[in-house]
PDB file of C-alpha atoms and ligand atoms in Angstrom:
ATOM      1  CA  MET L  61     108.002 104.789  68.717  1.00  0.00           C
ATOM      2  CA  SER L  62     105.780 107.835  69.882  1.00  0.00           C
ATOM      3  CA  PHE L  63     106.135 109.065  73.442  1.00  0.00           C
ATOM      4  CA  PHE L  64     102.729 107.627  74.460  1.00  0.00           C
ATOM      5  CA  GLU L  65     103.661 104.408  73.041  1.00  0.00           C
ATOM      6  CA  LYS L  66     106.791 104.179  75.047  1.00  0.00           C
ATOM      7  CA  LEU L  67     104.878 105.108  78.008  1.00  0.00           C
ATOM      8  CA  THR L  68     101.997 102.503  77.354  1.00  0.00           C
ATOM      9  CA  LYS L  69     104.791  99.862  76.765  1.00  0.00           C
ATOM     10  CA  ARG L  70     106.707 100.600  79.958  1.00  0.00           C
ATOM     11  CA  ALA L  71     103.593 101.022  82.015  1.00  0.00           C
ATOM     12  CA  ARG L  72     102.272  97.372  80.733  1.00  0.00           C
ATOM     13  CA  ASP L  73     105.774  95.808  80.922  1.00  0.00           C
ATOM     14  CA  ALA L  74     106.319  96.933  84.552  1.00  0.00           C
ATOM     15  CA  ASP L  75     102.690  96.617  85.414  1.00  0.00           C
ATOM     16  CA  SER L  76     102.847  99.823  87.049  1.00  0.00           C
ATOM     17  CA  LEU L  77     101.413 103.426  86.614  1.00  0.00           C
ATOM     18  CA  LEU L  78     103.813 104.824  89.493  1.00  0.00           C
ATOM     19  CA  CYS L  79     106.113 107.515  88.578  1.00  0.00           C
ATOM     20  CA  VAL L  80     108.725 108.315  91.193  1.00  0.00           C
ATOM     21  CA  GLY L  81     109.355 111.995  91.683  1.00  0.00           C
ATOM     22  CA  LEU L  82     113.228 112.910  91.853  1.00  0.00           C
ATOM     23  CA  ASP L  83     112.978 115.880  93.972  1.00  0.00           C
ATOM     24  CA  PRO L  84     115.964 116.576  96.343  1.00  0.00           C
ATOM     25  CA  HIS L  85     114.374 118.944  98.882  1.00  0.00           C
ATOM     26  CA  LYS L  86     117.366 120.644 100.732  1.00  0.00           C
ATOM     27  CA  ALA L  87     115.879 119.226 104.119  1.00  0.00           C
ATOM     28  CA  GLU L  88     115.869 115.668 102.870  1.00  0.00           C
ATOM     29  CA  LEU L  89     119.496 115.400 101.802  1.00  0.00           C
ATOM     30  CA  GLN L  90     122.225 113.929 103.931  1.00  0.00           C
ATOM     31  CA  GLU L  91     124.484 116.766 102.567  1.00  0.00           C
ATOM     32  CA  ASP L  92     123.239 120.209 101.580  1.00  0.00           C
ATOM     33  CA  SER L  93     124.817 120.368  98.210  1.00  0.00           C
ATOM     34  CA  ALA L  94     124.531 119.121  94.525  1.00  0.00           C
ATOM     35  CA  GLU L  95     126.451 115.929  95.223  1.00  0.00           C
ATOM     36  CA  GLY L  96     124.107 115.257  98.098  1.00  0.00           C
ATOM     37  CA  ALA L  97     121.082 116.014  95.459  1.00  0.00           C
ATOM     38  CA  PHE L  98     122.626 113.476  93.192  1.00  0.00           C
ATOM     39  CA  ARG L  99     123.106 110.808  95.853  1.00  0.00           C
ATOM     40  CA  PHE L 100     119.498 111.266  96.971  1.00  0.00           C
ATOM     41  CA  CYS L 101     118.169 110.700  93.469  1.00  0.00           C
ATOM     42  CA  SER L 102     120.721 107.825  92.722  1.00  0.00           C
ATOM     43  CA  ARG L 103     119.450 105.984  95.513  1.00  0.00           C
ATOM     44  CA  LEU L 104     115.673 106.432  94.652  1.00  0.00           C
ATOM     45  CA  ILE L 105     116.334 105.209  91.153  1.00  0.00           C
ATOM     46  CA  GLU L 106     118.557 102.303  92.508  1.00  0.00           C
ATOM     47  CA  GLU L 107     115.597 101.307  94.795  1.00  0.00           C
ATOM     48  CA  THR L 108     112.676 101.812  92.587  1.00  0.00           C
ATOM     49  CA  LYS L 109     113.620 101.214  88.937  1.00  0.00           C
ATOM     50  CA  ASP L 110     111.970  97.698  88.577  1.00  0.00           C
ATOM     51  CA  LEU L 111     108.592  99.179  90.169  1.00  0.00           C
ATOM     52  CA  VAL L 112     108.131 102.345  88.145  1.00  0.00           C
ATOM     53  CA  ALA L 113     106.425 103.460  84.875  1.00  0.00           C
ATOM     54  CA  ALA L 114     108.425 106.766  84.796  1.00  0.00           C
ATOM     55  CA  TYR L 115     110.593 108.911  86.421  1.00  0.00           C
ATOM     56  CA  LYS L 116     109.893 112.860  87.117  1.00  0.00           C
ATOM     57  CA  PRO L 117     112.921 114.861  88.188  1.00  0.00           C
ATOM     58  CA  ASN L 118     111.752 118.496  88.993  1.00  0.00           C
ATOM     59  CA  ALA L 119     114.285 120.970  87.697  1.00  0.00           C
ATOM     60  CA  ALA L 120     113.902 123.591  90.683  1.00  0.00           C
ATOM     61  CA  PHE L 121     115.757 121.299  93.143  1.00  0.00           C
ATOM     62  CA  PHE L 122     118.689 121.105  91.005  1.00  0.00           C
ATOM     63  CA  GLU L 123     118.785 124.503  89.792  1.00  0.00           C
ATOM     64  CA  ALA L 124     118.915 125.623  93.318  1.00  0.00           C
ATOM     65  CA  TYR L 125     122.422 124.376  93.239  1.00  0.00           C
ATOM     66  CA  GLY L 126     123.539 126.678  90.189  1.00  0.00           C
ATOM     67  CA  VAL L 127     125.738 124.857  87.778  1.00  0.00           C
ATOM     68  CA  GLU L 128     126.767 121.921  90.028  1.00  0.00           C
ATOM     69  CA  GLY L 129     122.953 121.472  90.461  1.00  0.00           C
ATOM     70  CA  TRP L 130     122.616 121.094  86.625  1.00  0.00           C
ATOM     71  CA  GLY L 131     125.569 118.773  86.279  1.00  0.00           C
ATOM     72  CA  ALA L 132     123.896 116.560  89.212  1.00  0.00           C
ATOM     73  CA  LEU L 133     120.521 116.875  87.087  1.00  0.00           C
ATOM     74  CA  GLN L 134     122.500 115.357  84.042  1.00  0.00           C
ATOM     75  CA  ARG L 135     124.281 112.591  85.971  1.00  0.00           C
ATOM     76  CA  THR L 136     120.817 111.608  87.446  1.00  0.00           C
ATOM     77  CA  LEU L 137     119.219 111.363  84.076  1.00  0.00           C
ATOM     78  CA  ALA L 138     122.137 109.255  83.122  1.00  0.00           C
ATOM     79  CA  LEU L 139     121.294 106.800  85.618  1.00  0.00           C
ATOM     80  CA  ILE L 140     117.700 105.978  84.369  1.00  0.00           C
ATOM     81  CA  PRO L 141     117.426 102.845  82.277  1.00  0.00           C
ATOM     82  CA  LYS L 142     116.560 103.714  78.578  1.00  0.00           C
ATOM     83  CA  ASP L 143     113.143 101.999  78.509  1.00  0.00           C
ATOM     84  CA  ILE L 144     111.783 104.205  81.525  1.00  0.00           C
ATOM     85  CA  PRO L 145     110.304 107.401  80.107  1.00  0.00           C
ATOM     86  CA  ILE L 146     111.461 110.583  81.648  1.00  0.00           C
ATOM     87  CA  VAL L 147     109.165 113.578  82.615  1.00  0.00           C
ATOM     88  CA  PHE L 148     111.180 116.604  83.011  1.00  0.00           C
ATOM     89  CA  ASP L 149     109.224 118.687  85.271  1.00  0.00           C
ATOM     90  CA  ALA L 150     110.221 122.260  84.587  1.00  0.00           C
ATOM     91  CA  LYS L 151     106.788 123.947  83.441  1.00  0.00           C
ATOM     92  CA  ARG L 152     108.028 125.631  80.430  1.00  0.00           C
ATOM     93  CA  GLY L 153     106.345 127.679  77.722  1.00  0.00           C
ATOM     94  CA  ASP L 154     107.296 131.017  76.092  1.00  0.00           C
ATOM     95  CA  ILE L 155     106.798 132.811  72.743  1.00  0.00           C
ATOM     96  CA  GLY L 156     107.592 130.453  70.171  1.00  0.00           C
ATOM     97  CA  SER L 157     111.244 130.974  69.425  1.00  0.00           C
ATOM     98  CA  THR L 158     111.848 131.025  73.106  1.00  0.00           C
ATOM     99  CA  SER L 159     110.166 127.555  73.565  1.00  0.00           C
ATOM    100  CA  GLU L 160     112.166 126.181  70.645  1.00  0.00           C
ATOM    101  CA  ALA L 161     115.379 126.737  72.856  1.00  0.00           C
ATOM    102  CA  TYR L 162     113.583 125.196  75.948  1.00  0.00           C
ATOM    103  CA  ALA L 163     112.372 122.138  73.866  1.00  0.00           C
ATOM    104  CA  CYS L 164     115.982 121.985  72.499  1.00  0.00           C
ATOM    105  CA  SER L 165     117.208 121.921  76.249  1.00  0.00           C
ATOM    106  CA  ALA L 166     114.689 119.349  77.438  1.00  0.00           C
ATOM    107  CA  TYR L 167     114.746 116.844  74.354  1.00  0.00           C
ATOM    108  CA  GLN L 168     118.145 117.290  72.969  1.00  0.00           C
ATOM    109  CA  THR L 169     120.531 118.473  75.511  1.00  0.00           C
ATOM    110  CA  LEU L 170     118.914 116.652  78.318  1.00  0.00           C
ATOM    111  CA  ASN L 171     117.549 113.726  76.254  1.00  0.00           C
ATOM    112  CA  CYS L 172     114.272 113.814  78.238  1.00  0.00           C
ATOM    113  CA  ASP L 173     111.240 112.146  76.609  1.00  0.00           C
ATOM    114  CA  SER L 174     108.618 114.675  77.968  1.00  0.00           C
ATOM    115  CA  VAL L 175     108.204 117.725  79.805  1.00  0.00           C
ATOM    116  CA  THR L 176     105.656 119.610  81.667  1.00  0.00           C
ATOM    117  CA  VAL L 177     104.407 122.841  79.999  1.00  0.00           C
ATOM    118  CA  SER L 178     102.236 125.752  80.666  1.00  0.00           C
ATOM    119  CA  PRO L 179      99.303 126.341  78.104  1.00  0.00           C
ATOM    120  CA  TYR L 180      99.196 130.284  78.886  1.00  0.00           C
ATOM    121  CA  LEU L 181     101.317 131.393  76.052  1.00  0.00           C
ATOM    122  CA  GLY L 182      98.974 129.571  73.538  1.00  0.00           C
ATOM    123  CA  SER L 183      99.527 127.216  70.594  1.00  0.00           C
ATOM    124  CA  ASP L 184     102.671 128.968  69.223  1.00  0.00           C
ATOM    125  CA  GLY L 185     104.295 128.722  72.642  1.00  0.00           C
ATOM    126  CA  LEU L 186     103.561 124.755  72.824  1.00  0.00           C
ATOM    127  CA  GLN L 187     104.185 123.868  69.088  1.00  0.00           C
ATOM    128  CA  PRO L 188     107.996 123.578  69.648  1.00  0.00           C
ATOM    129  CA  PHE L 189     107.187 120.784  72.360  1.00  0.00           C
ATOM    130  CA  LEU L 190     104.928 119.035  70.154  1.00  0.00           C
ATOM    131  CA  LYS L 191     106.529 118.576  66.600  1.00  0.00           C
ATOM    132  CA  ASP L 192     108.483 115.344  67.452  1.00  0.00           C
ATOM    133  CA  PRO L 193     106.098 112.598  67.765  1.00  0.00           C
ATOM    134  CA  SER L 194     108.689 110.615  69.953  1.00  0.00           C
ATOM    135  CA  ARG L 195     108.361 113.408  72.775  1.00  0.00           C
ATOM    136  CA  GLY L 196     105.456 114.558  74.567  1.00  0.00           C
ATOM    137  CA  ALA L 197     104.390 117.494  76.697  1.00  0.00           C
ATOM    138  CA  TRP L 198     102.099 117.401  79.663  1.00  0.00           C
ATOM    139  CA  VAL L 199     100.183 120.531  79.742  1.00  0.00           C
ATOM    140  CA  LEU L 200      99.275 122.147  82.956  1.00  0.00           C
ATOM    141  CA  CYS L 201      95.496 121.745  83.044  1.00  0.00           C
ATOM    142  CA  LYS L 202      93.952 121.712  86.586  1.00  0.00           C
ATOM    143  CA  THR L 203      97.111 121.523  89.027  1.00  0.00           C
ATOM    144  CA  SER L 204      97.143 119.830  92.516  1.00  0.00           C
ATOM    145  CA  ASN L 205      97.544 123.277  94.560  1.00  0.00           C
ATOM    146  CA  PRO L 206      94.887 125.019  96.260  1.00  0.00           C
ATOM    147  CA  GLY L 207      95.574 128.076  94.095  1.00  0.00           C
ATOM    148  CA  SER L 208      94.543 126.062  91.133  1.00  0.00           C
ATOM    149  CA  GLN L 209      91.013 127.207  91.724  1.00  0.00           C
ATOM    150  CA  ASP L 210      92.108 130.960  91.335  1.00  0.00           C
ATOM    151  CA  ILE L 211      92.399 130.984  87.446  1.00  0.00           C
ATOM    152  CA  GLN L 212      92.386 127.498  86.138  1.00  0.00           C
ATOM    153  CA  ALA L 213      88.655 126.919  87.423  1.00  0.00           C
ATOM    154  CA  LEU L 214      87.312 130.057  86.018  1.00  0.00           C
ATOM    155  CA  GLN L 215      83.705 129.778  84.419  1.00  0.00           C
ATOM    156  CA  LEU L 216      83.886 130.734  80.545  1.00  0.00           C
ATOM    157  CA  PRO L 217      81.005 132.189  78.920  1.00  0.00           C
ATOM    158  CA  SER L 218      80.120 128.969  77.417  1.00  0.00           C
ATOM    159  CA  GLY L 219      79.682 127.489  80.943  1.00  0.00           C
ATOM    160  CA  GLU L 220      82.531 125.187  81.247  1.00  0.00           C
ATOM    161  CA  PRO L 221      85.457 125.707  83.393  1.00  0.00           C
ATOM    162  CA  LEU L 222      88.757 126.980  81.959  1.00  0.00           C
ATOM    163  CA  TYR L 223      90.515 123.704  82.694  1.00  0.00           C
ATOM    164  CA  VAL L 224      88.002 121.832  80.469  1.00  0.00           C
ATOM    165  CA  HIS L 225      88.841 124.274  77.634  1.00  0.00           C
ATOM    166  CA  VAL L 226      92.462 123.954  78.148  1.00  0.00           C
ATOM    167  CA  ALA L 227      92.094 120.122  77.744  1.00  0.00           C
ATOM    168  CA  LYS L 228      90.163 120.313  74.662  1.00  0.00           C
ATOM    169  CA  VAL L 229      92.005 122.809  72.775  1.00  0.00           C
ATOM    170  CA  CYS L 230      95.328 121.624  73.730  1.00  0.00           C
ATOM    171  CA  CYS L 231      94.958 117.879  73.186  1.00  0.00           C
ATOM    172  CA  LEU L 232      92.193 117.712  70.414  1.00  0.00           C
ATOM    173  CA  GLN L 233      93.535 120.859  68.202  1.00  0.00           C
ATOM    174  CA  TRP L 234      97.222 121.948  69.192  1.00  0.00           C
ATOM    175  CA  ALA L 235      98.421 118.383  69.627  1.00  0.00           C
ATOM    176  CA  LYS L 236      96.266 116.869  66.980  1.00  0.00           C
ATOM    177  CA  GLU L 237      98.911 115.977  64.499  1.00  0.00           C
ATOM    178  CA  HIS L 238     100.999 113.578  66.699  1.00  0.00           C
ATOM    179  CA  ASN L 239      98.672 113.156  69.708  1.00  0.00           C
ATOM    180  CA  ASN L 240     101.533 113.832  71.951  1.00  0.00           C
ATOM    181  CA  ALA L 241     100.034 116.005  74.649  1.00  0.00           C
ATOM    182  CA  GLY L 242      99.185 114.792  78.050  1.00  0.00           C
ATOM    183  CA  LEU L 243      97.534 116.593  80.822  1.00  0.00           C
ATOM    184  CA  VAL L 244      98.585 117.656  84.421  1.00  0.00           C
ATOM    185  CA  VAL L 245      95.399 116.976  86.393  1.00  0.00           C
ATOM    186  CA  GLY L 246      95.881 116.844  90.198  1.00  0.00           C
ATOM    187  CA  ALA L 247      94.619 113.918  92.123  1.00  0.00           C
ATOM    188  CA  THR L 248      93.474 116.377  94.643  1.00  0.00           C
ATOM    189  CA  ASP L 249      90.373 117.418  92.746  1.00  0.00           C
ATOM    190  CA  VAL L 250      88.332 114.365  91.550  1.00  0.00           C
ATOM    191  CA  GLU L 251      85.324 116.658  90.192  1.00  0.00           C
ATOM    192  CA  ALA L 252      87.732 118.422  87.993  1.00  0.00           C
ATOM    193  CA  MET L 253      89.247 115.118  86.912  1.00  0.00           C
ATOM    194  CA  ARG L 254      86.015 113.422  86.180  1.00  0.00           C
ATOM    195  CA  ALA L 255      85.061 116.449  83.946  1.00  0.00           C
ATOM    196  CA  ILE L 256      88.196 116.347  82.006  1.00  0.00           C
ATOM    197  CA  ARG L 257      88.266 112.781  81.606  1.00  0.00           C
ATOM    198  CA  ALA L 258      84.824 113.065  79.922  1.00  0.00           C
ATOM    199  CA  ALA L 259      86.003 115.911  77.516  1.00  0.00           C
ATOM    200  CA  VAL L 260      89.091 113.809  76.726  1.00  0.00           C
ATOM    201  CA  PRO L 261      88.576 110.150  77.230  1.00  0.00           C
ATOM    202  CA  ASP L 262      91.732 108.700  75.530  1.00  0.00           C
ATOM    203  CA  VAL L 263      94.401 111.279  76.815  1.00  0.00           C
ATOM    204  CA  TRP L 264      97.060 110.518  79.480  1.00  0.00           C
ATOM    205  CA  PHE L 265      96.917 112.430  82.840  1.00  0.00           C
ATOM    206  CA  LEU L 266     100.142 113.080  85.005  1.00  0.00           C
ATOM    207  CA  SER L 267      98.274 113.288  88.450  1.00  0.00           C
ATOM    208  CA  PRO L 268     100.310 114.420  91.219  1.00  0.00           C
ATOM    209  CA  GLY L 269      98.848 115.005  94.725  1.00  0.00           C
ATOM    210  CA  ILE L 270      98.955 111.445  96.205  1.00  0.00           C
ATOM    211  CA  GLY L 271     101.092 111.199  99.348  1.00  0.00           C
ATOM    212  CA  ALA L 272     102.217 114.570 100.960  1.00  0.00           C
ATOM    213  CA  GLN L 273      99.437 116.479  99.452  1.00  0.00           C
ATOM    214  CA  GLY L 274      96.830 114.255 100.700  1.00  0.00           C
ATOM    215  CA  GLY L 275      94.879 113.098  97.597  1.00  0.00           C
ATOM    216  CA  ASP L 276      92.393 110.291  97.693  1.00  0.00           C
ATOM    217  CA  LEU L 277      94.126 107.435  95.390  1.00  0.00           C
ATOM    218  CA  GLU L 278      90.918 105.497  95.117  1.00  0.00           C
ATOM    219  CA  ALA L 279      88.805 108.532  94.229  1.00  0.00           C
ATOM    220  CA  ALA L 280      91.388 109.792  91.535  1.00  0.00           C
ATOM    221  CA  LEU L 281      91.593 106.530  90.004  1.00  0.00           C
ATOM    222  CA  THR L 282      87.922 105.959  89.633  1.00  0.00           C
ATOM    223  CA  ALA L 283      87.442 109.383  88.254  1.00  0.00           C
ATOM    224  CA  GLY L 284      90.382 109.390  85.676  1.00  0.00           C
ATOM    225  CA  LEU L 285      91.469 105.670  84.827  1.00  0.00           C
ATOM    226  CA  ARG L 286      90.594 104.723  81.253  1.00  0.00           C
ATOM    227  CA  PRO L 287      88.498 101.682  80.610  1.00  0.00           C
ATOM    228  CA  ASP L 288      91.827  99.867  79.494  1.00  0.00           C
ATOM    229  CA  GLY L 289      93.249 100.299  83.249  1.00  0.00           C
ATOM    230  CA  LEU L 290      95.791 102.911  81.801  1.00  0.00           C
ATOM    231  CA  GLY L 291      95.565 106.953  81.143  1.00  0.00           C
ATOM    232  CA  ILE L 292      96.940 108.010  84.548  1.00  0.00           C
ATOM    233  CA  LEU L 293     100.526 108.520  85.461  1.00  0.00           C
ATOM    234  CA  LEU L 294     100.722 109.034  89.267  1.00  0.00           C
ATOM    235  CA  PRO L 295     103.886 110.773  90.346  1.00  0.00           C
ATOM    236  CA  ILE L 296     104.884 110.640  94.004  1.00  0.00           C
ATOM    237  CA  SER L 297     107.887 112.380  95.521  1.00  0.00           C
ATOM    238  CA  ARG L 298     107.852 112.861  99.353  1.00  0.00           C
ATOM    239  CA  GLY L 299     105.412 110.070  99.980  1.00  0.00           C
ATOM    240  CA  ILE L 300     108.386 107.715  98.740  1.00  0.00           C
ATOM    241  CA  SER L 301     111.551 109.764  99.425  1.00  0.00           C
ATOM    242  CA  LYS L 302     110.779 110.539 103.039  1.00  0.00           C
ATOM    243  CA  ALA L 303     109.777 106.676 103.950  1.00  0.00           C
ATOM    244  CA  GLU L 304     112.246 104.845 105.847  1.00  0.00           C
ATOM    245  CA  SER L 305     112.508 102.426 102.984  1.00  0.00           C
ATOM    246  CA  PRO L 306     111.654 104.252  99.809  1.00  0.00           C
ATOM    247  CA  ARG L 307     111.625 100.876  98.063  1.00  0.00           C
ATOM    248  CA  LYS L 308     108.797  99.549 100.445  1.00  0.00           C
ATOM    249  CA  ALA L 309     106.827 102.738 100.145  1.00  0.00           C
ATOM    250  CA  ALA L 310     107.198 102.716  96.324  1.00  0.00           C
ATOM    251  CA  GLU L 311     106.098  98.978  96.094  1.00  0.00           C
ATOM    252  CA  ALA L 312     103.130  99.708  98.391  1.00  0.00           C
ATOM    253  CA  PHE L 313     102.007 102.489  96.172  1.00  0.00           C
ATOM    254  CA  ARG L 314     102.082 100.530  93.096  1.00  0.00           C
ATOM    255  CA  ASP L 315     100.408  97.647  94.630  1.00  0.00           C
ATOM    256  CA  GLU L 316      97.550  99.652  95.892  1.00  0.00           C
ATOM    257  CA  ILE L 317      97.353 101.395  92.566  1.00  0.00           C
ATOM    258  CA  ASN L 318      97.262  98.027  90.773  1.00  0.00           C
ATOM    259  CA  ALA L 319      94.540  96.495  93.172  1.00  0.00           C
ATOM    260  CA  LEU L 320      92.387  99.560  92.308  1.00  0.00           C
ATOM    261  CA  ARG L 321      93.056  98.984  88.572  1.00  0.00           C
ATOM    262  CA  ALA L 322      92.030  95.503  88.770  1.00  0.00           C
ATOM    263  CA  LYS L 323      88.767  96.365  90.707  1.00  0.00           C
ATOM    264  CA  ARG L 324      88.103  98.997  88.160  1.00  0.00           C
ATOM    265  CA  THR L 325      88.641  96.907  85.005  1.00  0.00           C
ATOM    266  CA  ALA L 326      86.768  94.037  86.429  1.00  0.00           C
ATOM    267  CA  SER L 327      83.448  96.200  87.121  1.00  0.00           C
TER     268      SER L 327
HETATM  269  P1  OMP S 517     104.867 115.556  96.211  1.00  0.00           P
HETATM  270  O1  OMP S 517     103.953 116.205  96.819  1.00  0.00           O
HETATM  271  O2  OMP S 517     105.997 115.502  97.227  1.00  0.00           O
HETATM  272  O3  OMP S 517     104.506 114.181  95.933  1.00  0.00           O
HETATM  273  O4  OMP S 517     105.589 116.313  95.094  1.00  0.00           O
HETATM  274  C1  OMP S 517     104.706 116.674  93.941  1.00  0.00           C
HETATM  275  C2  OMP S 517     105.547 116.957  92.604  1.00  0.00           C
HETATM  276  O5  OMP S 517     104.632 117.042  91.623  1.00  0.00           O
HETATM  277  C3  OMP S 517     106.471 118.155  92.709  1.00  0.00           C
HETATM  278  O6  OMP S 517     107.624 118.092  92.032  1.00  0.00           O
HETATM  279  C4  OMP S 517     105.552 119.282  92.248  1.00  0.00           C
HETATM  280  O7  OMP S 517     106.344 120.372  91.668  1.00  0.00           O
HETATM  281  C5  OMP S 517     104.974 118.335  91.107  1.00  0.00           C
HETATM  282  N1  OMP S 517     103.544 118.879  90.846  1.00  0.00           N
HETATM  283  C6  OMP S 517     102.498 118.944  91.630  1.00  0.00           C
HETATM  284  O8  OMP S 517     102.598 118.911  92.847  1.00  0.00           O
HETATM  285  N2  OMP S 517     101.214 119.693  91.276  1.00  0.00           N
HETATM  286  C7  OMP S 517     100.814 119.850  90.128  1.00  0.00           C
HETATM  287  O9  OMP S 517      99.802 120.154  89.739  1.00  0.00           O
HETATM  288  C8  OMP S 517     101.884 119.657  88.960  1.00  0.00           C
HETATM  289  C9  OMP S 517     103.050 119.194  89.377  1.00  0.00           C
HETATM  290  C10 OMP S 517     103.944 118.604  88.259  1.00  0.00           C
HETATM  291  O10 OMP S 517     103.859 119.242  87.186  1.00  0.00           O
HETATM  292  O11 OMP S 517     104.558 117.622  88.434  1.00  0.00           O
END
């Protein structure tokens, strides 16, 4: 089964486009240690595993605890049920031979289904993440932070913004063989999302920015959902982890997303 078939199946089976982010920020932990990070993630997974389409652990928060942190990441990954796709958020990408090692780490050593990657080193830097159809790469296209305007939005001589070019070249050329590239398109810039959706109508988006970053869920879904009611995975970290009841917060996000999907597919 290809990575995007697995994601589609899980999204349909769970009736969810919600991706819970596993970001053990030091300030949110009961105990500032790798064990504290593991417990934080373990609680989130336990409370939300029937509600999610995917989980997205961000490597940074584990690496911050050194070798014990890496162990906590591996123990966290082992708690995730096999039918739930994992997005390893590590924003990899290097020269081809180094990307081979990064891909081995994400896919073989950690056994994650997908990884976030930068397009900046070009096609040879991305190929190692794309050669196995059962794995997927999420290419940074238009990120959710304010600084995404600095370079990603530059206008090319063709008149199109760089992020539209990245979307087309990565998905329609570099990942053409297995169709296993998705795009990171922040939910905070709906104009960009609309333009990218027009350029690549079928591609899955990973769209952070809802919750702590203040993205507008309805506007994002209107701009980015595919007509089949799929095509966007919405990772939310602090908006869920900081809630008094992460389960209730995750349920509320999932239900709100589904209500908007229903409205959109009915129209
Ligand atoms: P919250 O803002 O707490 O929901 O966290 C967002 C998560 O998504 C963090 O792990 C970020 O590193 C990540 N992220 C973005 O916020 N913006 C992006 O454009 C891309 C990512 C990402 O690749 O996941």
